Amino acid sequence: MARKKKGDIVDGWVCLDKPFEMGSTEAVSRIRRLFNAQKAGHAGTLDPLASGILPIALGEATKTVPMMMEAQKVYRFTINWGVSTDSVDREGEIIGRSDVRPSVEAVKAALPAFVGEIDQTPPRFSAIKVDGARAYDLARDGVEFELQARRVTIYSAEVTDAPDADHVELTIRTGKGVYVRSVARDLAAVLGAEGHVSALRRERVGPFHTENAVTLDFLEDLVHRGAASEGLLPVATALDDIPELAVTDQDAFSLRQGRPIVLLPRQVETLKTRLSDGSRTVSAFQGQTLVALCQLRAGRLEPDRVFNL
């Protein structure tokens, strides 16, 4: 007989406004305990030194986490000029000093080179694996190694504040795999300065943003009042840019059984006009209930991920 899973069946997303100095793993554990959920995961690690949006999936929402890995992100961060550190943040060891303080005009002039598809080398203090070991562990142990540059996309970058000569605040909108610390490191190098990230906040991950975010304190209050569900967003929140198709009860039953369904020609044509970038992914709904994520192939919907909601 199968062992019963610990916890309750809880399905949905928590758009957590992660506090400063809390790791992503700890945040997921706190949320899972608050909801007593059987299953939890997150979409995109956020460093302890960063605050902001950490989407946390509970239950069936964990099946949509891969969709969020492609989501665009918005970061607002501050560069502290004059000092460089080995980790490119304020907790690292100082490796360089300079009296150079780039002007706002110089920063603005340099930013266009960082927009678009660019080659970016991750920081040495990162979770990337090198011969099976995490880069940050090797860096802390003083091991010499090189990380290869990767092709990433930055959609926009702008100066949003400059409180004094020692600091400049930037806001960037990125694709997956972009390291803010690498942006700061490379920008300082272009400007002939030393600098590190002294503050970092993620303001958006796809459909998850500061407007629909909740804090741990707020969630704890909801739980104590027996209203935890008010802190949950629907499982389908992560699928906001995926075309939807309403299916009949019979088709929903077939998809849940893992069987493809045949579409009418007009349904196929409508979906094709809404699909973009070569994607074939379609979300099937029975009324307001998400049934499955499917692939559109040869006039049929073939289920990839089936949801038990």
PDB file of C-alpha atoms in Angstrom:
ATOM      1  CA  MET A   1       0.000   0.000   0.000  1.00  0.00           C
ATOM      2  CA  ALA A   2       1.338   3.454  -0.976  1.00  0.00           C
ATOM      3  CA  ARG A   3       2.545   5.600   1.873  1.00  0.00           C
ATOM      4  CA  LYS A   4       0.352   8.629   2.527  1.00  0.00           C
ATOM      5  CA  LYS A   5       2.098  11.921   1.834  1.00  0.00           C
ATOM      6  CA  LYS A   6       2.619  14.253   4.758  1.00  0.00           C
ATOM      7  CA  GLY A   7       0.703  17.503   4.739  1.00  0.00           C
ATOM      8  CA  ASP A   8      -2.407  18.834   3.051  1.00  0.00           C
ATOM      9  CA  ILE A   9      -3.350  19.069  -0.603  1.00  0.00           C
ATOM     10  CA  VAL A  10      -2.682  22.720  -1.400  1.00  0.00           C
ATOM     11  CA  ASP A  11      -2.502  23.912  -5.016  1.00  0.00           C
ATOM     12  CA  GLY A  12      -1.498  27.393  -6.123  1.00  0.00           C
ATOM     13  CA  TRP A  13       1.195  30.027  -6.228  1.00  0.00           C
ATOM     14  CA  VAL A  14       2.489  32.332  -3.522  1.00  0.00           C
ATOM     15  CA  CYS A  15       4.019  35.511  -4.893  1.00  0.00           C
ATOM     16  CA  LEU A  16       6.350  36.090  -1.972  1.00  0.00           C
ATOM     17  CA  ASP A  17       8.099  39.378  -1.328  1.00  0.00           C
ATOM     18  CA  LYS A  18      11.197  37.681   0.046  1.00  0.00           C
ATOM     19  CA  PRO A  19      12.904  39.592   2.827  1.00  0.00           C
ATOM     20  CA  PHE A  20      16.564  40.549   2.826  1.00  0.00           C
ATOM     21  CA  GLU A  21      18.975  37.949   4.263  1.00  0.00           C
ATOM     22  CA  MET A  22      16.653  34.970   3.742  1.00  0.00           C
ATOM     23  CA  GLY A  23      17.699  32.244   1.314  1.00  0.00           C
ATOM     24  CA  SER A  24      15.306  30.908  -1.327  1.00  0.00           C
ATOM     25  CA  THR A  25      15.356  27.394   0.149  1.00  0.00           C
ATOM     26  CA  GLU A  26      14.471  28.721   3.595  1.00  0.00           C
ATOM     27  CA  ALA A  27      11.677  30.816   2.106  1.00  0.00           C
ATOM     28  CA  VAL A  28      10.165  27.775   0.380  1.00  0.00           C
ATOM     29  CA  SER A  29      10.362  25.784   3.632  1.00  0.00           C
ATOM     30  CA  ARG A  30       8.644  28.576   5.578  1.00  0.00           C
ATOM     31  CA  ILE A  31       5.806  28.782   3.047  1.00  0.00           C
ATOM     32  CA  ARG A  32       5.403  25.019   2.896  1.00  0.00           C
ATOM     33  CA  ARG A  33       5.132  24.839   6.681  1.00  0.00           C
ATOM     34  CA  LEU A  34       2.683  27.734   6.844  1.00  0.00           C
ATOM     35  CA  PHE A  35       0.319  26.007   4.415  1.00  0.00           C
ATOM     36  CA  ASN A  36       1.213  22.480   5.625  1.00  0.00           C
ATOM     37  CA  ALA A  37       1.526  21.682   1.917  1.00  0.00           C
ATOM     38  CA  GLN A  38       2.592  18.292   0.619  1.00  0.00           C
ATOM     39  CA  LYS A  39       4.763  19.732  -2.139  1.00  0.00           C
ATOM     40  CA  ALA A  40       6.524  23.033  -2.814  1.00  0.00           C
ATOM     41  CA  GLY A  41       9.128  24.557  -5.115  1.00  0.00           C
ATOM     42  CA  HIS A  42      10.233  27.932  -6.420  1.00  0.00           C
ATOM     43  CA  ALA A  43      10.691  29.582  -9.795  1.00  0.00           C
ATOM     44  CA  GLY A  44      14.090  31.253  -9.872  1.00  0.00           C
ATOM     45  CA  THR A  45      16.569  31.481  -7.002  1.00  0.00           C
ATOM     46  CA  LEU A  46      16.970  34.839  -5.269  1.00  0.00           C
ATOM     47  CA  ASP A  47      20.166  35.428  -3.302  1.00  0.00           C
ATOM     48  CA  PRO A  48      19.915  36.059   0.474  1.00  0.00           C
ATOM     49  CA  LEU A  49      21.315  39.569  -0.091  1.00  0.00           C
ATOM     50  CA  ALA A  50      18.445  40.341  -2.472  1.00  0.00           C
ATOM     51  CA  SER A  51      14.821  41.068  -1.650  1.00  0.00           C
ATOM     52  CA  GLY A  52      11.738  40.928  -3.795  1.00  0.00           C
ATOM     53  CA  ILE A  53       9.693  38.575  -5.903  1.00  0.00           C
ATOM     54  CA  LEU A  54      10.142  34.849  -5.303  1.00  0.00           C
ATOM     55  CA  PRO A  55       7.285  32.852  -6.859  1.00  0.00           C
ATOM     56  CA  ILE A  56       6.667  29.717  -4.790  1.00  0.00           C
ATOM     57  CA  ALA A  57       4.615  26.854  -6.213  1.00  0.00           C
ATOM     58  CA  LEU A  58       2.519  24.574  -4.029  1.00  0.00           C
ATOM     59  CA  GLY A  59       1.059  21.224  -5.052  1.00  0.00           C
ATOM     60  CA  GLU A  60      -0.039  21.038  -8.689  1.00  0.00           C
ATOM     61  CA  ALA A  61       1.486  24.467  -9.358  1.00  0.00           C
ATOM     62  CA  THR A  62       4.932  22.820  -9.234  1.00  0.00           C
ATOM     63  CA  LYS A  63       4.097  21.343 -12.651  1.00  0.00           C
ATOM     64  CA  THR A  64       4.140  24.864 -14.112  1.00  0.00           C
ATOM     65  CA  VAL A  65       7.526  25.854 -12.659  1.00  0.00           C
ATOM     66  CA  PRO A  66       9.378  25.022 -15.926  1.00  0.00           C
ATOM     67  CA  MET A  67       7.210  27.574 -17.732  1.00  0.00           C
ATOM     68  CA  MET A  68       8.448  30.280 -15.373  1.00  0.00           C
ATOM     69  CA  MET A  69      12.127  29.609 -16.113  1.00  0.00           C
ATOM     70  CA  GLU A  70      11.642  31.396 -19.448  1.00  0.00           C
ATOM     71  CA  ALA A  71       9.845  34.364 -17.893  1.00  0.00           C
ATOM     72  CA  GLN A  72      11.229  37.883 -18.123  1.00  0.00           C
ATOM     73  CA  LYS A  73      12.466  39.445 -14.902  1.00  0.00           C
ATOM     74  CA  VAL A  74      12.896  43.010 -13.647  1.00  0.00           C
ATOM     75  CA  TYR A  75      15.679  43.931 -11.227  1.00  0.00           C
ATOM     76  CA  ARG A  76      16.382  47.220  -9.485  1.00  0.00           C
ATOM     77  CA  PHE A  77      19.869  47.435  -8.006  1.00  0.00           C
ATOM     78  CA  THR A  78      22.426  49.878  -6.688  1.00  0.00           C
ATOM     79  CA  ILE A  79      26.090  49.976  -7.656  1.00  0.00           C
ATOM     80  CA  ASN A  80      28.454  51.322  -5.002  1.00  0.00           C
ATOM     81  CA  TRP A  81      31.431  52.911  -6.770  1.00  0.00           C
ATOM     82  CA  GLY A  82      34.956  52.930  -5.406  1.00  0.00           C
ATOM     83  CA  VAL A  83      35.301  49.354  -4.158  1.00  0.00           C
ATOM     84  CA  SER A  84      35.273  45.992  -5.959  1.00  0.00           C
ATOM     85  CA  THR A  85      34.799  42.684  -4.154  1.00  0.00           C
ATOM     86  CA  ASP A  86      35.467  39.100  -5.226  1.00  0.00           C
ATOM     87  CA  SER A  87      31.750  38.267  -5.046  1.00  0.00           C
ATOM     88  CA  VAL A  88      30.702  41.597  -6.614  1.00  0.00           C
ATOM     89  CA  ASP A  89      28.446  42.297  -3.657  1.00  0.00           C
ATOM     90  CA  ARG A  90      28.931  43.909  -0.278  1.00  0.00           C
ATOM     91  CA  GLU A  91      29.723  40.660   1.544  1.00  0.00           C
ATOM     92  CA  GLY A  92      32.785  39.785  -0.520  1.00  0.00           C
ATOM     93  CA  GLU A  93      36.458  40.423   0.133  1.00  0.00           C
ATOM     94  CA  ILE A  94      37.749  43.727  -1.221  1.00  0.00           C
ATOM     95  CA  ILE A  95      39.921  43.191  -4.314  1.00  0.00           C
ATOM     96  CA  GLY A  96      40.143  46.723  -5.686  1.00  0.00           C
ATOM     97  CA  ARG A  97      39.741  50.399  -4.860  1.00  0.00           C
ATOM     98  CA  SER A  98      39.512  53.497  -7.030  1.00  0.00           C
ATOM     99  CA  ASP A  99      38.752  57.199  -6.771  1.00  0.00           C
ATOM    100  CA  VAL A 100      36.871  57.085 -10.081  1.00  0.00           C
ATOM    101  CA  ARG A 101      33.207  58.013  -9.734  1.00  0.00           C
ATOM    102  CA  PRO A 102      31.431  57.691 -13.117  1.00  0.00           C
ATOM    103  CA  SER A 103      28.919  60.406 -13.853  1.00  0.00           C
ATOM    104  CA  VAL A 104      25.284  59.613 -14.519  1.00  0.00           C
ATOM    105  CA  GLU A 105      25.802  60.715 -18.108  1.00  0.00           C
ATOM    106  CA  ALA A 106      28.717  58.287 -18.497  1.00  0.00           C
ATOM    107  CA  VAL A 107      26.641  55.416 -17.099  1.00  0.00           C
ATOM    108  CA  LYS A 108      23.733  56.216 -19.420  1.00  0.00           C
ATOM    109  CA  ALA A 109      26.099  56.347 -22.392  1.00  0.00           C
ATOM    110  CA  ALA A 110      27.547  52.932 -21.532  1.00  0.00           C
ATOM    111  CA  LEU A 111      24.248  51.092 -20.960  1.00  0.00           C
ATOM    112  CA  PRO A 112      23.202  50.541 -24.623  1.00  0.00           C
ATOM    113  CA  ALA A 113      26.109  48.104 -25.002  1.00  0.00           C
ATOM    114  CA  PHE A 114      24.460  45.933 -22.340  1.00  0.00           C
ATOM    115  CA  VAL A 115      21.062  45.768 -24.051  1.00  0.00           C
ATOM    116  CA  GLY A 116      20.093  43.002 -26.480  1.00  0.00           C
ATOM    117  CA  GLU A 117      21.693  39.599 -26.898  1.00  0.00           C
ATOM    118  CA  ILE A 118      25.083  39.779 -25.187  1.00  0.00           C
ATOM    119  CA  ASP A 119      27.787  37.404 -24.013  1.00  0.00           C
ATOM    120  CA  GLN A 120      27.977  37.447 -20.224  1.00  0.00           C
ATOM    121  CA  THR A 121      30.397  35.598 -17.960  1.00  0.00           C
ATOM    122  CA  PRO A 122      28.763  34.547 -14.675  1.00  0.00           C
ATOM    123  CA  PRO A 123      30.400  35.741 -11.433  1.00  0.00           C
ATOM    124  CA  ARG A 124      32.820  33.320  -9.780  1.00  0.00           C
ATOM    125  CA  PHE A 125      30.569  33.277  -6.726  1.00  0.00           C
ATOM    126  CA  SER A 126      27.600  31.595  -8.435  1.00  0.00           C
ATOM    127  CA  ALA A 127      25.788  28.261  -8.271  1.00  0.00           C
ATOM    128  CA  ILE A 128      27.084  27.125 -11.661  1.00  0.00           C
ATOM    129  CA  LYS A 129      28.742  23.719 -11.523  1.00  0.00           C
ATOM    130  CA  VAL A 130      32.376  23.268 -12.518  1.00  0.00           C
ATOM    131  CA  ASP A 131      33.405  19.601 -12.780  1.00  0.00           C
ATOM    132  CA  GLY A 132      30.575  18.696 -10.418  1.00  0.00           C
ATOM    133  CA  ALA A 133      31.313  21.377  -7.811  1.00  0.00           C
ATOM    134  CA  ARG A 134      29.546  24.695  -7.259  1.00  0.00           C
ATOM    135  CA  ALA A 135      31.552  27.670  -8.456  1.00  0.00           C
ATOM    136  CA  TYR A 136      31.038  29.531  -5.162  1.00  0.00           C
ATOM    137  CA  ASP A 137      32.523  26.622  -3.202  1.00  0.00           C
ATOM    138  CA  LEU A 138      35.583  26.561  -5.450  1.00  0.00           C
ATOM    139  CA  ALA A 139      35.936  30.343  -5.198  1.00  0.00           C
ATOM    140  CA  ARG A 140      35.786  30.240  -1.391  1.00  0.00           C
ATOM    141  CA  ASP A 141      38.462  27.518  -1.367  1.00  0.00           C
ATOM    142  CA  GLY A 142      40.757  29.582  -3.573  1.00  0.00           C
ATOM    143  CA  VAL A 143      40.627  27.129  -6.479  1.00  0.00           C
ATOM    144  CA  GLU A 144      41.544  28.570  -9.870  1.00  0.00           C
ATOM    145  CA  PHE A 145      38.896  27.995 -12.551  1.00  0.00           C
ATOM    146  CA  GLU A 146      37.273  29.738 -15.486  1.00  0.00           C
ATOM    147  CA  LEU A 147      33.607  30.150 -16.322  1.00  0.00           C
ATOM    148  CA  GLN A 148      32.567  30.344 -19.953  1.00  0.00           C
ATOM    149  CA  ALA A 149      30.576  33.299 -21.244  1.00  0.00           C
ATOM    150  CA  ARG A 150      26.933  32.578 -22.044  1.00  0.00           C
ATOM    151  CA  ARG A 151      24.522  34.200 -24.457  1.00  0.00           C
ATOM    152  CA  VAL A 152      21.830  36.070 -22.521  1.00  0.00           C
ATOM    153  CA  THR A 153      19.274  38.763 -23.286  1.00  0.00           C
ATOM    154  CA  ILE A 154      18.734  42.108 -21.560  1.00  0.00           C
ATOM    155  CA  TYR A 155      15.661  43.875 -22.951  1.00  0.00           C
ATOM    156  CA  SER A 156      16.159  47.252 -21.302  1.00  0.00           C
ATOM    157  CA  ALA A 157      18.475  49.024 -18.874  1.00  0.00           C
ATOM    158  CA  GLU A 158      18.120  52.494 -17.413  1.00  0.00           C
ATOM    159  CA  VAL A 159      19.358  54.707 -14.623  1.00  0.00           C
ATOM    160  CA  THR A 160      16.513  55.187 -12.140  1.00  0.00           C
ATOM    161  CA  ASP A 161      18.292  57.050  -9.348  1.00  0.00           C
ATOM    162  CA  ALA A 162      21.638  58.603  -8.426  1.00  0.00           C
ATOM    163  CA  PRO A 163      21.472  59.663  -4.765  1.00  0.00           C
ATOM    164  CA  ASP A 164      25.128  60.732  -4.623  1.00  0.00           C
ATOM    165  CA  ALA A 165      28.462  60.410  -6.426  1.00  0.00           C
ATOM    166  CA  ASP A 166      29.166  57.039  -4.801  1.00  0.00           C
ATOM    167  CA  HIS A 167      25.955  55.311  -5.890  1.00  0.00           C
ATOM    168  CA  VAL A 168      23.839  54.786  -8.980  1.00  0.00           C
ATOM    169  CA  GLU A 169      20.608  52.786  -9.195  1.00  0.00           C
ATOM    170  CA  LEU A 170      19.752  50.833 -12.331  1.00  0.00           C
ATOM    171  CA  THR A 171      16.655  48.947 -13.431  1.00  0.00           C
ATOM    172  CA  ILE A 172      16.978  46.182 -15.997  1.00  0.00           C
ATOM    173  CA  ARG A 173      14.502  43.841 -17.687  1.00  0.00           C
ATOM    174  CA  THR A 174      16.062  40.521 -18.581  1.00  0.00           C
ATOM    175  CA  GLY A 175      15.584  37.051 -19.986  1.00  0.00           C
ATOM    176  CA  LYS A 176      16.752  33.922 -18.194  1.00  0.00           C
ATOM    177  CA  GLY A 177      20.277  33.385 -16.940  1.00  0.00           C
ATOM    178  CA  VAL A 178      21.294  37.033 -16.478  1.00  0.00           C
ATOM    179  CA  TYR A 179      23.462  37.847 -13.447  1.00  0.00           C
ATOM    180  CA  VAL A 180      22.992  41.351 -12.069  1.00  0.00           C
ATOM    181  CA  ARG A 181      26.413  41.172 -10.411  1.00  0.00           C
ATOM    182  CA  SER A 182      27.997  40.486 -13.797  1.00  0.00           C
ATOM    183  CA  VAL A 183      26.272  43.571 -15.205  1.00  0.00           C
ATOM    184  CA  ALA A 184      27.711  45.666 -12.364  1.00  0.00           C
ATOM    185  CA  ARG A 185      31.174  44.127 -12.760  1.00  0.00           C
ATOM    186  CA  ASP A 186      31.294  44.638 -16.528  1.00  0.00           C
ATOM    187  CA  LEU A 187      29.810  48.130 -16.397  1.00  0.00           C
ATOM    188  CA  ALA A 188      32.459  49.195 -13.874  1.00  0.00           C
ATOM    189  CA  ALA A 189      35.175  47.764 -16.119  1.00  0.00           C
ATOM    190  CA  VAL A 190      33.873  49.673 -19.160  1.00  0.00           C
ATOM    191  CA  LEU A 191      33.829  52.897 -17.146  1.00  0.00           C
ATOM    192  CA  GLY A 192      37.314  52.357 -15.713  1.00  0.00           C
ATOM    193  CA  ALA A 193      35.944  52.186 -12.185  1.00  0.00           C
ATOM    194  CA  GLU A 194      35.668  49.804  -9.269  1.00  0.00           C
ATOM    195  CA  GLY A 195      32.213  48.878  -8.019  1.00  0.00           C
ATOM    196  CA  HIS A 196      29.952  46.272  -6.462  1.00  0.00           C
ATOM    197  CA  VAL A 197      26.233  45.662  -5.935  1.00  0.00           C
ATOM    198  CA  SER A 198      25.201  47.109  -2.589  1.00  0.00           C
ATOM    199  CA  ALA A 199      21.426  46.600  -2.908  1.00  0.00           C
ATOM    200  CA  LEU A 200      19.303  44.351  -5.126  1.00  0.00           C
ATOM    201  CA  ARG A 201      15.555  43.899  -5.459  1.00  0.00           C
ATOM    202  CA  ARG A 202      13.687  41.745  -7.959  1.00  0.00           C
ATOM    203  CA  GLU A 203      10.471  43.480  -8.901  1.00  0.00           C
ATOM    204  CA  ARG A 204       8.981  41.057 -11.391  1.00  0.00           C
ATOM    205  CA  VAL A 205       9.090  37.445 -12.597  1.00  0.00           C
ATOM    206  CA  GLY A 206       6.686  37.056 -15.513  1.00  0.00           C
ATOM    207  CA  PRO A 207       3.148  37.558 -14.134  1.00  0.00           C
ATOM    208  CA  PHE A 208       4.397  37.786 -10.546  1.00  0.00           C
ATOM    209  CA  HIS A 209       5.150  41.343  -9.467  1.00  0.00           C
ATOM    210  CA  THR A 210       5.142  43.675  -6.487  1.00  0.00           C
ATOM    211  CA  GLU A 211       1.432  44.477  -6.964  1.00  0.00           C
ATOM    212  CA  ASN A 212       0.325  40.880  -6.290  1.00  0.00           C
ATOM    213  CA  ALA A 213       3.066  40.020  -3.788  1.00  0.00           C
ATOM    214  CA  VAL A 214       2.580  39.150  -0.130  1.00  0.00           C
ATOM    215  CA  THR A 215       4.963  39.199   2.822  1.00  0.00           C
ATOM    216  CA  LEU A 216       5.634  36.415   5.305  1.00  0.00           C
ATOM    217  CA  ASP A 217       4.040  38.467   8.088  1.00  0.00           C
ATOM    218  CA  PHE A 218       0.882  38.906   6.005  1.00  0.00           C
ATOM    219  CA  LEU A 219       0.707  35.172   5.259  1.00  0.00           C
ATOM    220  CA  GLU A 220       1.269  34.254   8.901  1.00  0.00           C
ATOM    221  CA  ASP A 221      -1.639  36.509   9.853  1.00  0.00           C
ATOM    222  CA  LEU A 222      -3.862  34.861   7.224  1.00  0.00           C
ATOM    223  CA  VAL A 223      -2.966  31.407   8.537  1.00  0.00           C
ATOM    224  CA  HIS A 224      -3.716  32.393  12.118  1.00  0.00           C
ATOM    225  CA  ARG A 225      -7.120  33.653  10.973  1.00  0.00           C
ATOM    226  CA  GLY A 226      -7.816  30.457   9.042  1.00  0.00           C
ATOM    227  CA  ALA A 227      -7.767  32.310   5.747  1.00  0.00           C
ATOM    228  CA  ALA A 228      -4.568  30.952   4.205  1.00  0.00           C
ATOM    229  CA  SER A 229      -6.215  30.410   0.806  1.00  0.00           C
ATOM    230  CA  GLU A 230      -6.509  34.193   0.424  1.00  0.00           C
ATOM    231  CA  GLY A 231      -2.729  34.290   0.024  1.00  0.00           C
ATOM    232  CA  LEU A 232      -2.758  31.891  -2.924  1.00  0.00           C
ATOM    233  CA  LEU A 233      -2.841  32.713  -6.630  1.00  0.00           C
ATOM    234  CA  PRO A 234      -4.328  30.170  -9.084  1.00  0.00           C
ATOM    235  CA  VAL A 235      -2.122  27.462 -10.592  1.00  0.00           C
ATOM    236  CA  ALA A 236      -2.782  28.987 -14.028  1.00  0.00           C
ATOM    237  CA  THR A 237      -1.197  32.306 -13.011  1.00  0.00           C
ATOM    238  CA  ALA A 238       2.112  31.055 -14.406  1.00  0.00           C
ATOM    239  CA  LEU A 239       0.483  30.436 -17.789  1.00  0.00           C
ATOM    240  CA  ASP A 240      -0.706  33.960 -18.551  1.00  0.00           C
ATOM    241  CA  ASP A 241       1.049  34.110 -21.938  1.00  0.00           C
ATOM    242  CA  ILE A 242      -0.019  30.624 -23.084  1.00  0.00           C
ATOM    243  CA  PRO A 243      -3.126  30.357 -25.299  1.00  0.00           C
ATOM    244  CA  GLU A 244      -6.146  28.805 -23.625  1.00  0.00           C
ATOM    245  CA  LEU A 245      -8.674  26.412 -25.120  1.00  0.00           C
ATOM    246  CA  ALA A 246     -12.000  25.507 -23.558  1.00  0.00           C
ATOM    247  CA  VAL A 247     -12.670  21.776 -23.815  1.00  0.00           C
ATOM    248  CA  THR A 248     -15.755  19.656 -23.278  1.00  0.00           C
ATOM    249  CA  ASP A 249     -16.214  17.360 -20.307  1.00  0.00           C
ATOM    250  CA  GLN A 250     -15.489  14.358 -22.524  1.00  0.00           C
ATOM    251  CA  ASP A 251     -12.306  15.898 -23.931  1.00  0.00           C
ATOM    252  CA  ALA A 252     -11.218  16.882 -20.429  1.00  0.00           C
ATOM    253  CA  PHE A 253     -11.650  13.256 -19.348  1.00  0.00           C
ATOM    254  CA  SER A 254      -9.530  12.072 -22.286  1.00  0.00           C
ATOM    255  CA  LEU A 255      -6.742  14.557 -21.566  1.00  0.00           C
ATOM    256  CA  ARG A 256      -6.681  13.540 -17.905  1.00  0.00           C
ATOM    257  CA  GLN A 257      -6.245   9.950 -19.080  1.00  0.00           C
ATOM    258  CA  GLY A 258      -3.233  11.042 -21.129  1.00  0.00           C
ATOM    259  CA  ARG A 259      -5.024  10.673 -24.469  1.00  0.00           C
ATOM    260  CA  PRO A 260      -4.899  13.306 -27.230  1.00  0.00           C
ATOM    261  CA  ILE A 261      -8.033  15.019 -28.524  1.00  0.00           C
ATOM    262  CA  VAL A 262      -8.867  16.025 -32.087  1.00  0.00           C
ATOM    263  CA  LEU A 263      -9.659  19.695 -32.685  1.00  0.00           C
ATOM    264  CA  LEU A 264     -11.975  21.338 -35.175  1.00  0.00           C
ATOM    265  CA  PRO A 265     -10.199  23.164 -38.042  1.00  0.00           C
ATOM    266  CA  ARG A 266     -11.394  26.537 -36.750  1.00  0.00           C
ATOM    267  CA  GLN A 267      -9.970  25.784 -33.291  1.00  0.00           C
ATOM    268  CA  VAL A 268      -6.610  24.936 -34.840  1.00  0.00           C
ATOM    269  CA  GLU A 269      -6.534  28.142 -36.887  1.00  0.00           C
ATOM    270  CA  THR A 270      -7.489  30.276 -33.874  1.00  0.00           C
ATOM    271  CA  LEU A 271      -4.756  28.722 -31.743  1.00  0.00           C
ATOM    272  CA  LYS A 272      -2.148  29.147 -34.486  1.00  0.00           C
ATOM    273  CA  THR A 273      -2.811  32.893 -34.605  1.00  0.00           C
ATOM    274  CA  ARG A 274      -2.235  33.112 -30.836  1.00  0.00           C
ATOM    275  CA  LEU A 275       0.898  30.974 -30.655  1.00  0.00           C
ATOM    276  CA  SER A 276       4.220  32.800 -30.929  1.00  0.00           C
ATOM    277  CA  ASP A 277       7.961  32.123 -31.272  1.00  0.00           C
ATOM    278  CA  GLY A 278       7.383  28.650 -32.644  1.00  0.00           C
ATOM    279  CA  SER A 279       5.633  27.499 -29.465  1.00  0.00           C
ATOM    280  CA  ARG A 280       3.026  24.735 -29.636  1.00  0.00           C
ATOM    281  CA  THR A 281       1.994  24.846 -25.968  1.00  0.00           C
ATOM    282  CA  VAL A 282      -1.712  25.284 -25.215  1.00  0.00           C
ATOM    283  CA  SER A 283      -3.517  25.192 -21.864  1.00  0.00           C
ATOM    284  CA  ALA A 284      -6.796  23.265 -21.802  1.00  0.00           C
ATOM    285  CA  PHE A 285      -9.557  24.395 -19.439  1.00  0.00           C
ATOM    286  CA  GLN A 286     -12.776  22.709 -18.379  1.00  0.00           C
ATOM    287  CA  GLY A 287     -14.786  25.737 -17.352  1.00  0.00           C
ATOM    288  CA  GLN A 288     -12.489  27.593 -14.917  1.00  0.00           C
ATOM    289  CA  THR A 289     -10.437  24.492 -14.100  1.00  0.00           C
ATOM    290  CA  LEU A 290      -7.023  23.904 -15.658  1.00  0.00           C
ATOM    291  CA  VAL A 291      -6.964  20.392 -17.107  1.00  0.00           C
ATOM    292  CA  ALA A 292      -3.654  20.034 -18.912  1.00  0.00           C
ATOM    293  CA  LEU A 293      -0.764  21.655 -20.704  1.00  0.00           C
ATOM    294  CA  CYS A 294      -0.736  20.295 -24.224  1.00  0.00           C
ATOM    295  CA  GLN A 295       1.185  20.386 -27.484  1.00  0.00           C
ATOM    296  CA  LEU A 296      -0.648  21.284 -30.694  1.00  0.00           C
ATOM    297  CA  ARG A 297       0.380  18.755 -33.340  1.00  0.00           C
ATOM    298  CA  ALA A 298      -1.329  17.826 -36.602  1.00  0.00           C
ATOM    299  CA  GLY A 299      -4.710  19.129 -35.534  1.00  0.00           C
ATOM    300  CA  ARG A 300      -4.614  17.410 -32.164  1.00  0.00           C
ATOM    301  CA  LEU A 301      -3.883  18.424 -28.589  1.00  0.00           C
ATOM    302  CA  GLU A 302      -1.467  16.001 -26.951  1.00  0.00           C
ATOM    303  CA  PRO A 303      -1.256  16.322 -23.128  1.00  0.00           C
ATOM    304  CA  ASP A 304       2.185  17.027 -21.657  1.00  0.00           C
ATOM    305  CA  ARG A 305       1.267  17.766 -18.049  1.00  0.00           C
ATOM    306  CA  VAL A 306      -2.059  16.793 -16.549  1.00  0.00           C
ATOM    307  CA  PHE A 307      -3.409  18.596 -13.475  1.00  0.00           C
ATOM    308  CA  ASN A 308      -5.444  17.065 -10.685  1.00  0.00           C
ATOM    309  CA  LEU A 309      -7.448  20.093  -9.599  1.00  0.00           C
TER     310      LEU A 309
END
